[in-house]
Structures are given as structure tokens and as C-alpha cells.
């Protein structure tokens, strides 16, 4: 309140879903999950760690949260990325998901994947990433140069070698 003016900010709750669970949150607020606990329906194991949520992202059977401090916590099926504690999952600014894995873009332009090991990107040593996108079973990263790097299952877009020469000056990929 400033004199006779009153400023109010209303935050609209956001809802996401896995195949068997839901979660709801408001930016900066706590997350609440329900449904099958093994598919993302129970975030209670993290207790205070899901009180300041910036963003939630759902895979098929797991949910991951970017916290307001940039750390990531997840819950649900471990094979889909649930219950991951990884020291590299800090300073995260973007999170995307396939059906069975997550990719986290860090502030330094590096990427960390977790969940299904078939979409691990550690061998790519990605640097200079500015944006991520995902299909059901593959990831794509736009580099600061405008080039695109893909990984994951080839039939789902994980192999872009045949069109690589056309993937220049890319600004956005919608998966």
C-alpha cells in the first residue's frame, strides 16, 4: 500500500500431470502432489525441499521441480528420474522431460540429464546451450551459435545428422 494506492499480485496455481498423478503449485510457493506415489503422487519425502517451487515438469511417471534457489528435486519412479539427488543439479534455469528422463539446463550453459540412461548426454559434453526441448524419447539443445545438438532415441528425433546442415541460426524448437 502506498498512500491511497494498493498493489496486489495474484498468482494462479499451475497443474501438471504424470500418467498416474498430479501436482499443483504457485511460483515461489509449495508443491502439493497426489495420485500414485510411485508415479509422482507423493512429494512428502522431500519435506521442506518443495516449499519454494519455481517450476514443475512431469515425465510419464516422475516429477521434477526447479526450486527458487536453482536446485532440482524429483520424485516418482527412479527409472523415470524420480528421487534423484545429484550435486550437479544446481543453478538450473530450465528443465524439460521426455517420457522417462529429464534434462536440466544450468546457468553456465551445461546440461545434466537424469532418469533413463539411454538419453544421457554426458558423452556430448554440451556447452553454450541456451535452450532445451524434448520429444517423447529424445532431447534437443540450441547452442549459443544457433546450432542444434540432439540425443536420445533416433526414431523420436534423437539423431539429426541428416538435416544438420539445415539446423543453423535456430532460435526455438518446439517438441
C-alpha positions as a LaTeX table, in Angstrom:
\begin{tabular}{lrrr}
\hline
Residue & $x$ (\AA) & $y$ (\AA) & $z$ (\AA) \\
\hline
Unk1 & 0.00 & 0.00 & 0.00 \\
Unk2 & 1.31 & 3.41 & $-0.99$ \\
Unk3 & $-0.89$ & 6.28 & 0.18 \\
Unk4 & $-4.24$ & 5.71 & $-1.47$ \\
Unk5 & $-2.94$ & 3.08 & $-3.92$ \\
Unk6 & $-2.93$ & $-0.61$ & $-3.17$ \\
Unk7 & $-0.91$ & $-3.02$ & $-5.30$ \\
Unk8 & $-1.76$ & $-6.71$ & $-5.25$ \\
Unk9 & $-0.20$ & $-9.61$ & $-7.11$ \\
Unk10 & $-2.37$ & $-12.67$ & $-7.65$ \\
Unk11 & $-0.64$ & $-15.90$ & $-8.50$ \\
Unk12 & $-2.57$ & $-18.51$ & $-10.40$ \\
Unk13 & $-1.89$ & $-22.10$ & $-9.34$ \\
Unk14 & $-0.47$ & $-24.32$ & $-12.07$ \\
Unk15 & $-1.25$ & $-28.01$ & $-12.51$ \\
Unk16 & 0.81 & $-30.76$ & $-14.18$ \\
Unk17 & 0.25 & $-34.50$ & $-14.52$ \\
Unk18 & 2.15 & $-37.73$ & $-14.97$ \\
Unk19 & 0.29 & $-40.81$ & $-16.21$ \\
Unk20 & $-0.92$ & $-41.60$ & $-12.67$ \\
Unk21 & $-0.50$ & $-38.46$ & $-10.54$ \\
Unk22 & $-0.97$ & $-34.71$ & $-10.34$ \\
Unk23 & 0.95 & $-31.82$ & $-8.77$ \\
Unk24 & $-0.03$ & $-28.21$ & $-8.27$ \\
Unk25 & 1.99 & $-25.13$ & $-7.25$ \\
Unk26 & 2.23 & $-21.38$ & $-7.46$ \\
Unk27 & 5.52 & $-19.75$ & $-8.40$ \\
Unk28 & 7.67 & $-19.44$ & $-5.29$ \\
Unk29 & 5.20 & $-21.45$ & $-3.25$ \\
Unk30 & 4.95 & $-25.06$ & $-2.14$ \\
Unk31 & 4.08 & $-28.05$ & $-4.33$ \\
Unk32 & 1.31 & $-30.50$ & $-3.48$ \\
Unk33 & 1.14 & $-33.88$ & $-5.24$ \\
Unk34 & $-1.42$ & $-36.68$ & $-5.21$ \\
Unk35 & $-2.11$ & $-39.94$ & $-7.02$ \\
Unk36 & 0.13 & $-43.00$ & $-7.30$ \\
Unk37 & 3.15 & $-42.31$ & $-5.04$ \\
Unk38 & 5.44 & $-44.31$ & $-7.34$ \\
Unk39 & 4.41 & $-42.14$ & $-10.31$ \\
Unk40 & 4.92 & $-38.69$ & $-8.77$ \\
Unk41 & 1.90 & $-38.57$ & $-6.44$ \\
Unk42 & 3.91 & $-38.07$ & $-3.23$ \\
Unk43 & 6.45 & $-35.29$ & $-2.73$ \\
Unk44 & 6.34 & $-35.54$ & 1.08 \\
Unk45 & 9.67 & $-37.37$ & 1.24 \\
Unk46 & 11.32 & $-34.07$ & 0.32 \\
Unk47 & 9.51 & $-32.21$ & 3.11 \\
Unk48 & 10.79 & $-28.64$ & 3.25 \\
Unk49 & 12.61 & $-29.06$ & $-0.08$ \\
Unk50 & 9.42 & $-28.50$ & $-2.14$ \\
Unk51 & 8.26 & $-25.36$ & $-0.35$ \\
Unk52 & 9.75 & $-22.78$ & $-2.75$ \\
Unk53 & 8.98 & $-24.09$ & $-6.23$ \\
Unk54 & 9.81 & $-22.08$ & $-9.34$ \\
Unk55 & 8.69 & $-24.69$ & $-11.89$ \\
Unk56 & 7.44 & $-28.28$ & $-12.04$ \\
Unk57 & 7.94 & $-30.61$ & $-15.01$ \\
Unk58 & 6.36 & $-34.03$ & $-15.47$ \\
Unk59 & 7.71 & $-37.14$ & $-17.16$ \\
Unk60 & 5.48 & $-40.18$ & $-17.62$ \\
Unk61 & 5.96 & $-41.46$ & $-14.04$ \\
Unk62 & 8.03 & $-38.80$ & $-12.24$ \\
Unk63 & 8.00 & $-35.10$ & $-11.40$ \\
Unk64 & 10.96 & $-32.75$ & $-11.06$ \\
Unk65 & 10.97 & $-29.29$ & $-9.54$ \\
Unk66 & 13.27 & $-26.34$ & $-10.03$ \\
Unk67 & 13.37 & $-24.63$ & $-6.67$ \\
Unk68 & 13.68 & $-20.85$ & $-6.30$ \\
Unk69 & 17.34 & $-21.38$ & $-5.31$ \\
Unk70 & 18.05 & $-23.14$ & $-8.65$ \\
Unk71 & 18.35 & $-26.65$ & $-7.22$ \\
Unk72 & 16.33 & $-29.56$ & $-8.60$ \\
Unk73 & 14.48 & $-32.20$ & $-6.61$ \\
Unk74 & 12.42 & $-35.01$ & $-8.10$ \\
Unk75 & 10.06 & $-37.75$ & $-7.01$ \\
Unk76 & 8.24 & $-40.71$ & $-8.53$ \\
Unk77 & 9.67 & $-43.68$ & $-10.42$ \\
Unk78 & 13.50 & $-43.66$ & $-10.18$ \\
Unk79 & 13.72 & $-45.19$ & $-13.69$ \\
Unk80 & 11.99 & $-42.05$ & $-14.99$ \\
Unk81 & 14.10 & $-39.61$ & $-12.99$ \\
Unk82 & 12.27 & $-39.69$ & $-9.65$ \\
Unk83 & 14.19 & $-39.47$ & $-6.35$ \\
Unk84 & 17.38 & $-38.08$ & $-7.86$ \\
Unk85 & 19.92 & $-36.24$ & $-5.74$ \\
Unk86 & 22.75 & $-35.01$ & $-7.93$ \\
Unk87 & 25.18 & $-32.28$ & $-6.86$ \\
Unk88 & 25.26 & $-31.07$ & $-10.49$ \\
Unk89 & 21.54 & $-30.19$ & $-10.32$ \\
Unk90 & 22.10 & $-26.66$ & $-9.07$ \\
Unk91 & 21.91 & $-23.27$ & $-10.77$ \\
Unk92 & 19.25 & $-24.75$ & $-13.08$ \\
Unk93 & 17.29 & $-22.32$ & $-15.22$ \\
Unk94 & 15.30 & $-24.70$ & $-17.46$ \\
Unk95 & 14.00 & $-28.24$ & $-17.15$ \\
Unk96 & 12.39 & $-30.40$ & $-19.86$ \\
Unk97 & 11.24 & $-34.01$ & $-19.89$ \\
Unk98 & 10.85 & $-36.97$ & $-22.19$ \\
Unk99 & 8.58 & $-39.83$ & $-21.07$ \\
Unk100 & 11.37 & $-41.34$ & $-18.96$ \\
Unk101 & 14.04 & $-38.69$ & $-18.34$ \\
Unk102 & 14.74 & $-35.05$ & $-17.59$ \\
Unk103 & 17.31 & $-32.60$ & $-18.94$ \\
Unk104 & 18.34 & $-29.62$ & $-16.83$ \\
Unk105 & 19.95 & $-26.54$ & $-18.36$ \\
Unk106 & 22.29 & $-24.84$ & $-15.92$ \\
Unk107 & 23.12 & $-21.13$ & $-15.81$ \\
Unk108 & 26.63 & $-21.90$ & $-17.14$ \\
Unk109 & 25.18 & $-23.39$ & $-20.35$ \\
Unk110 & 25.85 & $-27.03$ & $-19.46$ \\
Unk111 & 23.21 & $-29.77$ & $-19.38$ \\
Unk112 & 22.60 & $-32.56$ & $-16.88$ \\
Unk113 & 20.27 & $-35.46$ & $-17.71$ \\
Unk114 & 18.72 & $-37.90$ & $-15.26$ \\
Unk115 & 16.31 & $-40.80$ & $-15.49$ \\
Unk116 & 16.51 & $-43.24$ & $-18.40$ \\
Unk117 & 20.24 & $-43.79$ & $-19.09$ \\
Unk118 & 19.62 & $-44.19$ & $-22.83$ \\
Unk119 & 19.22 & $-40.40$ & $-23.11$ \\
Unk120 & 22.30 & $-39.46$ & $-21.08$ \\
Unk121 & 24.17 & $-36.54$ & $-22.64$ \\
Unk122 & 27.40 & $-36.64$ & $-20.60$ \\
Unk123 & 29.42 & $-38.01$ & $-23.53$ \\
Unk124 & 28.39 & $-34.99$ & $-25.64$ \\
Unk125 & 30.00 & $-32.53$ & $-23.21$ \\
Unk126 & 27.43 & $-29.88$ & $-24.11$ \\
Unk127 & 28.48 & $-26.27$ & $-23.52$ \\
Unk128 & 26.98 & $-22.98$ & $-24.60$ \\
Unk129 & 23.41 & $-24.31$ & $-24.51$ \\
Unk130 & 20.73 & $-21.61$ & $-24.44$ \\
Unk131 & 17.50 & $-23.62$ & $-24.83$ \\
Unk132 & 16.25 & $-27.18$ & $-24.49$ \\
Unk133 & 13.35 & $-29.10$ & $-25.98$ \\
Unk134 & 12.12 & $-32.68$ & $-25.68$ \\
Unk135 & 10.04 & $-35.22$ & $-27.55$ \\
Unk136 & 8.77 & $-38.48$ & $-26.03$ \\
Unk137 & 12.23 & $-40.08$ & $-26.12$ \\
Unk138 & 14.81 & $-37.52$ & $-27.29$ \\
Unk139 & 16.23 & $-34.12$ & $-26.40$ \\
Unk140 & 17.37 & $-31.16$ & $-28.49$ \\
Unk141 & 19.63 & $-28.32$ & $-27.38$ \\
Unk142 & 20.08 & $-24.99$ & $-29.11$ \\
Unk143 & 23.63 & $-23.71$ & $-28.73$ \\
Unk144 & 24.63 & $-20.04$ & $-28.47$ \\
Unk145 & 25.88 & $-20.34$ & $-32.07$ \\
Unk146 & 22.37 & $-21.24$ & $-33.28$ \\
Unk147 & 23.42 & $-24.84$ & $-33.97$ \\
Unk148 & 21.31 & $-27.74$ & $-32.69$ \\
Unk149 & 22.50 & $-30.89$ & $-30.94$ \\
Unk150 & 20.14 & $-33.84$ & $-30.47$ \\
Unk151 & 20.38 & $-37.06$ & $-28.49$ \\
Unk152 & 18.16 & $-39.92$ & $-27.41$ \\
Unk153 & 16.22 & $-42.42$ & $-29.49$ \\
Unk154 & 16.75 & $-41.77$ & $-33.20$ \\
Unk155 & 13.14 & $-42.57$ & $-34.14$ \\
Unk156 & 11.99 & $-39.81$ & $-31.79$ \\
Unk157 & 14.31 & $-37.08$ & $-33.11$ \\
Unk158 & 17.48 & $-38.03$ & $-31.26$ \\
Unk159 & 19.54 & $-38.21$ & $-34.45$ \\
Unk160 & 19.52 & $-35.05$ & $-36.56$ \\
Unk161 & 22.61 & $-35.89$ & $-38.64$ \\
Unk162 & 20.67 & $-36.00$ & $-41.93$ \\
Unk163 & 19.40 & $-32.42$ & $-41.50$ \\
Unk164 & 22.30 & $-30.96$ & $-39.51$ \\
Unk165 & 23.26 & $-28.60$ & $-42.35$ \\
Unk166 & 19.77 & $-27.06$ & $-42.15$ \\
Unk167 & 19.92 & $-26.53$ & $-38.39$ \\
Unk168 & 21.68 & $-23.16$ & $-38.38$ \\
Unk169 & 20.66 & $-19.94$ & $-36.62$ \\
Unk170 & 17.88 & $-21.78$ & $-34.80$ \\
Unk171 & 16.05 & $-19.72$ & $-32.18$ \\
Unk172 & 13.46 & $-22.19$ & $-30.90$ \\
Unk173 & 12.46 & $-25.84$ & $-31.14$ \\
Unk174 & 9.01 & $-26.98$ & $-30.17$ \\
Unk175 & 8.88 & $-30.62$ & $-29.06$ \\
\hline
\end{tabular}
